[in-house]
Each structure stands twice: as C-alpha cells, then as structure tokens.
XYZ file of C-alpha atoms in Angstrom:
532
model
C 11.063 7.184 -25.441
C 8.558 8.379 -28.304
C 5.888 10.459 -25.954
C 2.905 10.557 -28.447
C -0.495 10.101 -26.479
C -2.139 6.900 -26.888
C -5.717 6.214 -25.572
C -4.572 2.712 -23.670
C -8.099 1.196 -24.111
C -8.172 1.066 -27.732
C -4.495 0.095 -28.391
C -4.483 -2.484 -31.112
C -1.893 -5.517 -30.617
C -0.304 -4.405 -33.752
C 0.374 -0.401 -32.778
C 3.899 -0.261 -31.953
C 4.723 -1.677 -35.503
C 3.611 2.133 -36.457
C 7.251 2.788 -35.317
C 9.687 2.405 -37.877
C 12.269 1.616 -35.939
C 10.877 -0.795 -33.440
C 9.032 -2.227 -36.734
C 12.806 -2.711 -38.128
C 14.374 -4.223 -34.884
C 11.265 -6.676 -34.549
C 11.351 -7.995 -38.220
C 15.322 -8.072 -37.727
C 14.536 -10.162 -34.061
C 12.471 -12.733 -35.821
C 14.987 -13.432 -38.381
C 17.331 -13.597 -36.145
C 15.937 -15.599 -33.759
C 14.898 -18.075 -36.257
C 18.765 -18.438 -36.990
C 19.308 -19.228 -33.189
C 16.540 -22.053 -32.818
C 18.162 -23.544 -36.147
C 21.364 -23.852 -34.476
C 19.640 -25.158 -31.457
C 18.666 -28.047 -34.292
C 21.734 -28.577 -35.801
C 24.244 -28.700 -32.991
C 22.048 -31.199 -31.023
C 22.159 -33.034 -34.351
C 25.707 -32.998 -35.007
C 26.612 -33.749 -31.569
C 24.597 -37.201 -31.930
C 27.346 -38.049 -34.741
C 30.339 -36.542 -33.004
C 29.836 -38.149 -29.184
C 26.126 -40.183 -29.164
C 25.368 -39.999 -25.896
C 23.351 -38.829 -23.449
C 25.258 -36.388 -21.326
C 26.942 -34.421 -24.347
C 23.577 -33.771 -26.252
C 22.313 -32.682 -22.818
C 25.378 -30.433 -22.483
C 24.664 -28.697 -26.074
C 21.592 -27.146 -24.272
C 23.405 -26.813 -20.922
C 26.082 -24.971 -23.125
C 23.334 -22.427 -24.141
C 21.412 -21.228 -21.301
C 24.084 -21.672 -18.760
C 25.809 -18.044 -19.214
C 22.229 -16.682 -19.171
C 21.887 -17.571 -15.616
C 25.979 -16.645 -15.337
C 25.759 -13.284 -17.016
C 22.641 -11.940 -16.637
C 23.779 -9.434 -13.928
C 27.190 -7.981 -15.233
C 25.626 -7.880 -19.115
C 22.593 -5.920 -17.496
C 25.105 -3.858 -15.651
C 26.810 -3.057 -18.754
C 23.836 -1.962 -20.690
C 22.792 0.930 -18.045
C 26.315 2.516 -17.813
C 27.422 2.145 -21.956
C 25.382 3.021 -25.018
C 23.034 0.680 -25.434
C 22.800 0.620 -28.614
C 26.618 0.227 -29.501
C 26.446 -2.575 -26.967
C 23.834 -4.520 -29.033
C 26.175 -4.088 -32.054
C 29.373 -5.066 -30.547
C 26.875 -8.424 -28.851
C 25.515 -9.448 -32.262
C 29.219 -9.038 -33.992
C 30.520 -11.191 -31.156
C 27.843 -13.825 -31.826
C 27.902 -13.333 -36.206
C 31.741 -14.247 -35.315
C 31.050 -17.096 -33.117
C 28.758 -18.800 -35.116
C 30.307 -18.081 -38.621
C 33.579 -19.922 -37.314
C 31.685 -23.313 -35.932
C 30.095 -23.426 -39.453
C 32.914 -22.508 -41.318
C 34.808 -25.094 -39.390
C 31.840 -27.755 -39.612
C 32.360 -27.571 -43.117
C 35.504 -28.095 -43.484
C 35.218 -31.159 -41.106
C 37.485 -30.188 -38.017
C 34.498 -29.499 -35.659
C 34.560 -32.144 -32.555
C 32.102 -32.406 -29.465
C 34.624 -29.908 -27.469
C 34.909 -27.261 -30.171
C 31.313 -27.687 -30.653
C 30.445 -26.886 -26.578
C 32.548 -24.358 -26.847
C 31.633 -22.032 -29.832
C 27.585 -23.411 -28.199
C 28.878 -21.695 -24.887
C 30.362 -18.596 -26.774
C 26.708 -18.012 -28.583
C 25.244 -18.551 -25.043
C 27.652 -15.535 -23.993
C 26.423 -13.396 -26.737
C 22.438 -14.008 -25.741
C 23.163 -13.785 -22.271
C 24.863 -10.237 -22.656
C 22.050 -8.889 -25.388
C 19.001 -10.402 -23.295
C 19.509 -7.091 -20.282
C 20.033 -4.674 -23.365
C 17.055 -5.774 -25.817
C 14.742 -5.620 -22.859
C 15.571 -2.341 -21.740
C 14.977 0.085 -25.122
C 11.574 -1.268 -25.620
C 10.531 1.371 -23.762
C 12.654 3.936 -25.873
C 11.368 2.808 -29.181
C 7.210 3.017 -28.394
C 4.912 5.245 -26.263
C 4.395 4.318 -22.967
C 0.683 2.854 -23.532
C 2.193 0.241 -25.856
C 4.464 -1.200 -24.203
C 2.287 -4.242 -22.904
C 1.581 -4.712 -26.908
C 5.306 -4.220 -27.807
C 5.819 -6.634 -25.561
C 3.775 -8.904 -26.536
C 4.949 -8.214 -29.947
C 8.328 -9.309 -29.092
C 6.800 -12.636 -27.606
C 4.869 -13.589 -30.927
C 8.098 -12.945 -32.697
C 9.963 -15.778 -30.117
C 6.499 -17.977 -30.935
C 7.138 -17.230 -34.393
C 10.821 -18.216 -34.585
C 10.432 -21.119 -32.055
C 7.615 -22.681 -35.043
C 10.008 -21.799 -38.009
C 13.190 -22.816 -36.990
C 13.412 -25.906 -36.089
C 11.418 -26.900 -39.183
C 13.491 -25.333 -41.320
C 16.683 -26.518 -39.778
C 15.379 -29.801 -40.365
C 15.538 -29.535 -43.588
C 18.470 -27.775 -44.068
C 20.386 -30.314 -41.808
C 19.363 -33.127 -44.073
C 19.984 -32.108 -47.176
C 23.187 -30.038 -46.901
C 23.951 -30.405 -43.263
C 24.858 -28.610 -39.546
C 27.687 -26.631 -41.104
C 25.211 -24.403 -43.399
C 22.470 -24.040 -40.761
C 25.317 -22.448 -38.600
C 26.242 -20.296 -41.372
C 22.875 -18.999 -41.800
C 22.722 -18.373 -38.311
C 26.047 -16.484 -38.298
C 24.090 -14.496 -41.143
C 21.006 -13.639 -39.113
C 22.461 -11.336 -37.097
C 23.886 -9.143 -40.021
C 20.119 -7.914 -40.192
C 20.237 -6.925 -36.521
C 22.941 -5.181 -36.711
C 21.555 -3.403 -39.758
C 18.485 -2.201 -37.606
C 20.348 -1.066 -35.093
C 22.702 1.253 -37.825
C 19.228 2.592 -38.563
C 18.282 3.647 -35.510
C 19.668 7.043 -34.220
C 19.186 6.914 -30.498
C 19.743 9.964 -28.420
C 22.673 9.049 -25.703
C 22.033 9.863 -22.281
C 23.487 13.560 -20.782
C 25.521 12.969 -17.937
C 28.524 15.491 -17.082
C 29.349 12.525 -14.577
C 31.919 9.279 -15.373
C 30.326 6.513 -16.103
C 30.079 4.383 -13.355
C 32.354 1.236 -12.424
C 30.845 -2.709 -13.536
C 31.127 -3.690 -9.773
C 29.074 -0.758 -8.771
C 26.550 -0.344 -11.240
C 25.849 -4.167 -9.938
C 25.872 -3.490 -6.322
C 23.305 -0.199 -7.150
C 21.339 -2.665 -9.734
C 20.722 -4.911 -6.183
C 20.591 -2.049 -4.045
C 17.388 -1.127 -5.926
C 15.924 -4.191 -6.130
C 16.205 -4.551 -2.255
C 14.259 -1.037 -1.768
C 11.718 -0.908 -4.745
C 8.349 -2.867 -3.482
C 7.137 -2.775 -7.246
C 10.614 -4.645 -8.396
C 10.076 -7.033 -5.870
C 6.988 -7.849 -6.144
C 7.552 -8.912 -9.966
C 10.457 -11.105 -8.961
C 8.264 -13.058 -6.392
C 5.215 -13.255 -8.034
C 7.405 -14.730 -11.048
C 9.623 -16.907 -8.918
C 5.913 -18.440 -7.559
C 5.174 -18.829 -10.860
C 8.645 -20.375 -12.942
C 9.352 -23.083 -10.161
C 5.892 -24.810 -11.027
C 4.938 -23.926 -14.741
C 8.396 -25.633 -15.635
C 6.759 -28.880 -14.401
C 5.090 -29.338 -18.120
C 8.171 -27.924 -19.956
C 10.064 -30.455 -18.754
C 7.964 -33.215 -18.871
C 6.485 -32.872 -22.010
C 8.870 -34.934 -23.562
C 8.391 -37.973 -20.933
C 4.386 -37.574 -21.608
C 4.603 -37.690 -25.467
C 6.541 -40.828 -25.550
C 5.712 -42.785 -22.293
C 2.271 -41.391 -21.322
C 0.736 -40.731 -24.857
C 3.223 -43.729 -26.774
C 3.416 -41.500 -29.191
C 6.930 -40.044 -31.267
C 8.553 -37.256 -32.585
C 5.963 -35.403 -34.709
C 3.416 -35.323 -32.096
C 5.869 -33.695 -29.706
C 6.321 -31.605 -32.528
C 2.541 -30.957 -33.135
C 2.199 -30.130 -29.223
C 4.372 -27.449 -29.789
C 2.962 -25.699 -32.075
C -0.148 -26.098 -30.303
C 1.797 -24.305 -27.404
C 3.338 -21.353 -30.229
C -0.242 -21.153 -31.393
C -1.549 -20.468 -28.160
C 0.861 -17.970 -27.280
C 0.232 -15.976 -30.268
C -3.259 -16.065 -29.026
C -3.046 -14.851 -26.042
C -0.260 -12.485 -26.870
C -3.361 -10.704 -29.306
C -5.870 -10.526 -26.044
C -3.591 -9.461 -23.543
C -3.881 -5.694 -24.813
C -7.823 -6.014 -24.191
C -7.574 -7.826 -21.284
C -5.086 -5.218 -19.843
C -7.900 -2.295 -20.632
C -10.446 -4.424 -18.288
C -8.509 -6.112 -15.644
C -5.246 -5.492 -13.090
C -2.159 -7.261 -13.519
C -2.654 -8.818 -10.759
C -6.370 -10.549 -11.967
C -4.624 -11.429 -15.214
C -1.476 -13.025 -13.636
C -3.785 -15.079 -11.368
C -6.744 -15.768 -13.572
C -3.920 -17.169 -16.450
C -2.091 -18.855 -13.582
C -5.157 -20.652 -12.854
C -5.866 -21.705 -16.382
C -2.296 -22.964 -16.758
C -2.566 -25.612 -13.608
C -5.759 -26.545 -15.435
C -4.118 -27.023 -18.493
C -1.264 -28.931 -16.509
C -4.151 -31.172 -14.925
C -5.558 -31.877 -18.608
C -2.295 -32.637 -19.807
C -1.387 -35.267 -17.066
C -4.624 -37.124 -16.643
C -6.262 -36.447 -20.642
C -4.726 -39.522 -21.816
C -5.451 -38.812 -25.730
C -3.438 -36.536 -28.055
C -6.655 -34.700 -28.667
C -6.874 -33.736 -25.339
C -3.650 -33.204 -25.050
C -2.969 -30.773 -27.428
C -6.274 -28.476 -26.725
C -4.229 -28.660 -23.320
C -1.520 -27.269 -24.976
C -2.957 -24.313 -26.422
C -4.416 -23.381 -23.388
C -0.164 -23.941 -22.059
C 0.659 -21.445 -24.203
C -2.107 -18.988 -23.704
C -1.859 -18.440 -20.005
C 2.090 -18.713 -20.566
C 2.106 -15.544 -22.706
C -0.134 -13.904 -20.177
C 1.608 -14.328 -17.338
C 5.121 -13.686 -18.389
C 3.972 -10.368 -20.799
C 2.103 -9.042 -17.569
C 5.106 -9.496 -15.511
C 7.686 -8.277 -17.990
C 5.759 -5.172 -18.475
C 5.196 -4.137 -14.873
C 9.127 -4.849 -14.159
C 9.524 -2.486 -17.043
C 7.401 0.027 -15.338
C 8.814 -0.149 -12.234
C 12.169 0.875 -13.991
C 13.737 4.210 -14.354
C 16.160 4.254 -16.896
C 19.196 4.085 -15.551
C 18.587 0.664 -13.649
C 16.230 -0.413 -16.516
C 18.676 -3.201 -17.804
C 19.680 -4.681 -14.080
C 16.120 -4.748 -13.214
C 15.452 -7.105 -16.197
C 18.715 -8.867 -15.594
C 17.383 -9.827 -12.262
C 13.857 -11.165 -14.165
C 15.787 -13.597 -16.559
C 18.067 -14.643 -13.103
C 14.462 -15.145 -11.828
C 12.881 -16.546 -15.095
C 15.862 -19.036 -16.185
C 16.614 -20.121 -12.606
C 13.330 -20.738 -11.559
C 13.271 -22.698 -14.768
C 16.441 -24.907 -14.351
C 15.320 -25.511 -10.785
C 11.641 -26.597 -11.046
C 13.057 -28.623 -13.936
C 15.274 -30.730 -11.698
C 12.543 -31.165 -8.595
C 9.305 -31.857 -11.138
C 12.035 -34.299 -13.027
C 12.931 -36.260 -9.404
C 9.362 -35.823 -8.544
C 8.113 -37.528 -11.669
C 10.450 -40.511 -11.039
C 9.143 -40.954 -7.315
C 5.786 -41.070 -8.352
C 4.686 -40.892 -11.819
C 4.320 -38.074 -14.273
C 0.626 -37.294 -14.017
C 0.853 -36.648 -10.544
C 4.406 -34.437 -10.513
C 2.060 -32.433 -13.115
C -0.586 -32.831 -10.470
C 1.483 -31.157 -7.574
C 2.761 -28.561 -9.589
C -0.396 -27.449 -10.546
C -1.660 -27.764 -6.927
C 1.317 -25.566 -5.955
C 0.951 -22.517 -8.754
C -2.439 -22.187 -7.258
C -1.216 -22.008 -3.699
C 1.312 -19.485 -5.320
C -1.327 -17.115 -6.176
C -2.158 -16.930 -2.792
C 0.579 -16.889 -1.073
C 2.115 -13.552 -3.497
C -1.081 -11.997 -3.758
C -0.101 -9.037 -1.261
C 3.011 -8.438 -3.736
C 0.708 -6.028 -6.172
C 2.161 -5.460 -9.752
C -0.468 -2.958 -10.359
C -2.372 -2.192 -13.447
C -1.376 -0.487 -17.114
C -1.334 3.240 -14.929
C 1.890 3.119 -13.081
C 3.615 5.549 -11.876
C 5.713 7.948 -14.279
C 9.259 6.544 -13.534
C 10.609 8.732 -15.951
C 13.441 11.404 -14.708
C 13.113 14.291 -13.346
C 15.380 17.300 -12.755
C 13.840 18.616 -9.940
C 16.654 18.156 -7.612
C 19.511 20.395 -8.498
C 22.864 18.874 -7.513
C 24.584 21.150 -4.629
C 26.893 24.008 -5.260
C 29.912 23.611 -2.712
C 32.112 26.499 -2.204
C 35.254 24.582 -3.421
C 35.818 21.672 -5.370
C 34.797 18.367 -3.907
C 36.683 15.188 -4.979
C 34.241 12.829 -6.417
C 35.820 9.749 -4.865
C 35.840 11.708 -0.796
C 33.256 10.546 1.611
C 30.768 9.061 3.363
C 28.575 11.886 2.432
C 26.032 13.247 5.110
C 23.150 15.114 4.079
C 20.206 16.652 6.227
C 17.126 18.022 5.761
C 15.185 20.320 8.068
C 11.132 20.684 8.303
C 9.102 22.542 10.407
C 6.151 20.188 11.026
C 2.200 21.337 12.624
C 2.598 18.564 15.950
C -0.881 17.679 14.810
C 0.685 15.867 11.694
C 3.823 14.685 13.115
C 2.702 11.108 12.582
C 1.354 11.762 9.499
C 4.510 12.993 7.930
C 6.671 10.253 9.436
C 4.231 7.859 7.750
C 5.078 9.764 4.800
C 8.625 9.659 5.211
C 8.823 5.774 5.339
C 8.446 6.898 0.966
C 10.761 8.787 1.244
C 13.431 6.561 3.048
C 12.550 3.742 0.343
C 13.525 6.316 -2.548
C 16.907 7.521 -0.445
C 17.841 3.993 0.288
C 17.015 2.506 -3.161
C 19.280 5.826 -5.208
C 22.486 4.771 -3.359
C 22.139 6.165 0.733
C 23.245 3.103 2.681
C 21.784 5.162 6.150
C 18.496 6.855 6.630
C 16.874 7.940 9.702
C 14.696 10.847 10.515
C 14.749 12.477 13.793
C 12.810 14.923 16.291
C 14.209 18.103 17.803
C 13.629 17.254 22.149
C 14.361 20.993 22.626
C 11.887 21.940 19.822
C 9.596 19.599 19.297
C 8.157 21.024 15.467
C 11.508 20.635 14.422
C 12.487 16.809 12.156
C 15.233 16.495 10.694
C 16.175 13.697 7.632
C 19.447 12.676 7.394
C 21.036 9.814 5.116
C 24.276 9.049 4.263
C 26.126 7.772 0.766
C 29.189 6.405 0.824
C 30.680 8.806 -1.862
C 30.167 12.653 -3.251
C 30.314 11.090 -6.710
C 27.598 8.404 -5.606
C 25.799 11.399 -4.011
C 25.648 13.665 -6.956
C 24.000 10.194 -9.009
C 21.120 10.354 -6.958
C 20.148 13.515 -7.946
C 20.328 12.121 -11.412
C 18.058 9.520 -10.407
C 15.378 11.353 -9.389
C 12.269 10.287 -11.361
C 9.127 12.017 -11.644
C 7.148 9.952 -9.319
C 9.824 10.676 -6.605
C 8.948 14.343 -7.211
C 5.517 13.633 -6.155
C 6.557 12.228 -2.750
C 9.082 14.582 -2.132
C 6.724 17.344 -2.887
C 4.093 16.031 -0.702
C 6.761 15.766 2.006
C 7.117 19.475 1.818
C 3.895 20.213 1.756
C 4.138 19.867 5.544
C 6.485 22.506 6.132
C 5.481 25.259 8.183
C 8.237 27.930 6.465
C 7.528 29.854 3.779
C 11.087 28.889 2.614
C 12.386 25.884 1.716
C 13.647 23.434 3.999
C 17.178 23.914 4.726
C 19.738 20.671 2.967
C 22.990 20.108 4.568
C 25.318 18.660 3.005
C 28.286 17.681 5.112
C 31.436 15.370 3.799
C 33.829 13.096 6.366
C 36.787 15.168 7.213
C 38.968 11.726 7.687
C 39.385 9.015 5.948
C-alpha cells in the first residue's frame, strides 16, 4: 500500500486520482461498468422478444445477482490465498469470453431465453468472483488517509456508469440491437485488463503453501466470529440493507401506481438518486474530518427514512424526486462509511473474505427486505410499507449503536513481524497436530485482574488467527505465576498466525508483557500431539 503521509483533514475527494495506477483502474472501472449496465438493458430487452413474460425477464436479473450471493465467500477466499491481481485478469477474461459469445451468437440469431440465462448467469459468475478481489487492493493502490475518498471514488464511478449505461444501451438496442450492446460489453473489459497489465504489484512473501479454498473459508469466518470491529460493520449494515431496500424496490410500484406516471420519470428519479450519490460521495471526505462513523452512519440513516417518508406520502414528482436526491445522498454515506471501516478492520490476508462477507451482508439483506417490503406493500399499501421501513431503520440505529465502527483513526492493521516463528530442534511436519502452545508471566498480585482484563485482547487476537482453544490459568502453588495456553489444530496453521500478526496486535501483546515481573522474556512452549 503506497505509505506517503496525508494530512486526513484536508484530503480532497479527488486525491487518490494522484495515483496513476488507481487513476488507470478507476477510468478502466467506469468503462467497464458502463458495458455491464448496458447488458443489464439489452438482455432484459431481448428476453421480452424471446419469452414475454413475467417470470423470465425477472429471471434475467435473478440470473445476475444470484452467484453474488452464491460466490461471494469462495471468490473472496480465492483472492487472499492467489495473486490478486492475476485473479482479476483471469475474472475479466472469463467475463470478455462470456459476453463476446452471447453477442456473437445474438447476432447471428441462435440466442434463445435459455442460452440467454445462461451466458446472464456466467457474467453473474465473473462479478461475483471480481467483487472480493476489487475491494480488497484499494487499500494497496492509495495511502491509508484516502481510502474513505477512494472509496467514494469508486462509488461515483458505479453512479456514473449506472446514469450512462442504460441510456446509451437504449440507443444502441434500437438502432442496431442486443447483439452489439453485448459486444461492446465483451469489449469493456479489454480496458480492465489493460490496467491491470500496467500495474506491477509486489506479491506477498510467504515461504509457506498457500493455503487450501476450504480453509482459507473456514479462517475467513473464524475471523469474522472474533473481530468486534468486523462485526460490528456486518450488523450495523444488515440493520441498515433489510429496510433501505424498501424504496429500491418499490420505486417502480410508486412511479406508475402512486405518481401515474411512466417510464421517463422512473428514469428521471434515478438520476435524481445517481445525482445525489455523487453528492454525497464529494462531502463524505469533510464530513469524515468532523464527525465518527458512527454519527455519519446514523445522521444519513436518519435522512434516508426521511427521504423514504417524503417519497411515500409527497404525492407530486417534484417532491418526489428532491426525495430522491436526498435517497441517494444518505445512500452513499452510509454504505462508503461502512465499506471503509470493514476495510480497516482488515489485515491483508483476510482483506478479501472480510468484504466477501459485506456483499453476503449487502446483497442478502437486499434480496430479503425486497421480498418482505414487496408482501408488506401488498397487505397494506405502498406509502405505509415505505412508512414501516423507515420507522424500522430508525429503530436500527438504536438498536446497533453499541456496535462502534469507529472514526477515520483506526488501528494500524497492517503486519507485523514481531513474532518470530519457533525454531524446533527437528523438522516438524506441517500437516502434525493439534498444536499446544503456552506462555508463562510473572504477574505483581496487585494487577492480577488487571492483566486478565487485558488478556480477554489477547484471547480475541489468538482465537480470531486460527487457535480453536484459549484459556489462561493461575499457578495454586505459586500464585504470581499465569500461564496462556491455546491450541491450533495444525503446526502449518500455527506457523500462519505468526504471519498474521498485525501491528495493532503488537501493541496488545506488548502491553501484556509489560506486566511481567522477569527481566527476561516470558517463556513460549510449544508442544505438538504425540498421537494421532
């Protein structure tokens, strides 16, 4: 990650576009991303002349975001233990292939609704697997300062694309048809993989194998379950998803049956709603030099029920659309605020399964609040679904508030190689275990409860790096005497943790040993399972 010191109040929204090679990747992102809501276009077009109905133009979106929701977890998994940067090659290849045969095919006239769903589906696979990786070198390509603006960055871009499009495929489809629009797609990600070419990223040193798919997820989880920051993004964004989808979803139903209005003011609303997440995309940075996360997520969660209240009861397009804006606004706010502290939270080598777990989070909290606000809105109207959802993101704020996300400062999850890996007298196979290790302190009795308070840190880093047991014990025969022990189920899985070791673990662990009486160390045992 570039290191250069930024001063984080005066960061202008536009600073990480001093870095040529995020500057190349976002300019490559847009265009490509523009090629992916054109497709979005002209398969839902083209599958209202292949099968008209209903359920099969619903299934050309379902085909889409479905292997998001799938994937998310295995793709994210992949992107920690290969290079990332070969993976987003070999993802946008996979997708230039996918969509260059449905248009080739188009054209020549041989596509039908299956062979459409399934090249759809195939695309779907190729976002679903990039989506872990993309997230994760953000942080590699700008200083740490920027991030929040690099992120937001990346979310004008989606505004951007989401505005151009559609607009565009429009056109395309009607004067030459879905077949080119799927071809231009297909070309969109040749400039991707021509940033990514550009960019010479340093590959991670590790004398250790790679590890497994099934393992890398189970450790992706494994630190979810024991990192408080992690999980406090996940529920503050699951509090948030289930109700903001209420106007996503709805928006169509209000256009034509609350508003009796048609296709270009649906249209009109959302660019309103790309408008004002531009907007707020430009204040966050300021906004983040004056206020926590956690005031932004909850001040922009309140403005979006209010905006949800304006939209259900404004009954004029005027109205309407100023609602709109202020949609998009407090949209961008949130979900920038969130991505960034889950990126924070991150060390490197989880990075991508940590934001795997956000877009399970993000898309499923989506699909879901889309179904109840849908059933709600059909029990009792669509101004007051849009009424209960925004009376339930505001009881949301309060019920996650004690699930902090912190403010731009957090702490350095960088890595650190202050934990030397242990020199055995012979050869230890890296498959043999459980593995036992110990730790012995010398404590003042005075502080004994002070240091097992400490400890309780301690046990959350152990347990989140791969120990599956952690306990810390007293000596009854000598009562200064503690002892730490935690076990990992492998020697290979206990030499990772010492690669996992981030800065901000130093910290704790340093404080820890602060309360040792000895002038030497404290004595680590490491002791392996003689059967197995």
């Amino acid at each position: 990650m570039n290191t250069n010191p930024v001063n984080a109040t005066a960061i202008s929204p536009w600073a990480p576009l001093r870095h040529k090679i995020f500057r190349m990747l976002w300019i490559a992102s847009v265009v490509s991303n523009i090629g992916t809501w054109m497709h979005e276009v002209g398969a839902g077009w083209l599958m209202t002349s292949l099968s008209p109905t209903p359920l099969m133009v619903a299934l050309v979106q379902a085909a889409t975001s479905a292997p998001v929701f799938l994937l998310a977890l295995p793709a994210g998994a992949l992107a920690d233990i290969v290079d990332r940067r070969r993976y987003l090659i070999a993802s946008q290849i996979w997708m230039l292939f996918a969509a260059g045969t449905l248009g080739v095919l188009t054209l020549a006239g041989i596509t039908t609704a299956p062979i459409l769903l399934a090249f759809t589906f195939a695309l779907g696979i190729g976002t679903a697997m990039m989506m872990p990786a993309w997230g994760a070198i953000t942080p590699e390509l700008v200083a740490r300062p920027e991030l929040p603006a690099a992120i937001g960055l990346n979310t004008i871009g989606m505004n951007l694309s989401r505005s151009v499009g559609p607009a565009l495929a429009g056109l395309i489809v009607a004067a030459a048809g879905s077949g080119v629009v799927f071809i231009l797609n297909a070309l969109s990600f040749l400039a991707v993989i021509a940033a990514l070419l550009k960019w010479q990223r340093t590959p991670k040193q590790s004398e250790l194998p790679a590890e497994r798919v099934i393992g890398a997820i189970r450790a992706g989880l494994r630190y979810a379950r024991h990192s408080p920051e992690l999980r406090a993004v996940l529920t503050r964004g699951a509090a948030f998803f289930v109700f903001a989808s209420a106007s996503w979803a709805l928006l169509p139903l209000i256009v034509r049956q609350e508003l009796k209005r048609g296709p270009s003011t649906y249209g009109l609303f959302l660019a309103c709603l790309g408008i004002g997440a531009i907007g707020g995309a430009l204040l966050l940075p300021r906004l983040l030099a004056r206020l926590s996360r956690d005031r932004i997520v909850a001040g922009a969660t309140g403005l979006y029920a209010i905006a949800m209240l304006a939209l259900a009861h404004s009954g004029n397009v005027f109205a309407a659309g100023v609602a709109m804006l202020l949609t998009g606004l407090a949209w961008i706010c949130v979900v920038s605020s969130l991505m960034t502290a889950a990126q924070t939270a991150l060390p490197g080598w989880v990075r991508a399964r940590g934001l795997a777990l956000f877009w399970v989070v993000f898309t499923g909290g989506m699909a879901a609040g889309s179904a109840i606000w849908g059933q709600v809105a059909t029990w009792i109207g669509i101004p007051y679904a849009l009424t209960a959802s925004a009376a339930g993101a505001l009881l949301g704020i309060a019920a996650t508030w004690k699930y902090r996300i912190g403010r731009h400062d957090a702490d350095d999850r960088s890595l650190s190689v202050h934990w030397p890996p242990p020199m055995p007298i012979e050869e230890v196979e890296s498959d043999r275990g459980p593995v036992m290790v110990t730790v012995e302190y010398r404590i003042d009795l005075s502080r004994v409860a002070e240091f097992s308070s400490l400890m309780q840190e301690v046990r959350r880093i152990r347990r989140r790096d791969g120990a599956f047991m952690w306990e810390l014990f007293s000596d009854t025969e000598q009562p200064d005497r503690m002892v730490e022990c935690f076990m990992v189920e492998s020697w290979l899985e206990h030499l990772r943790q010492h690669e996992r070791a981030t800065v901000a673990d130093r910290e704790v662990t340093e404080k820890a040993r602060s309360f040792h009486l000895d002038s030497e160390l404290p004595k680590v045992t490491h002791m392996v399972a003689a059967l197995n």
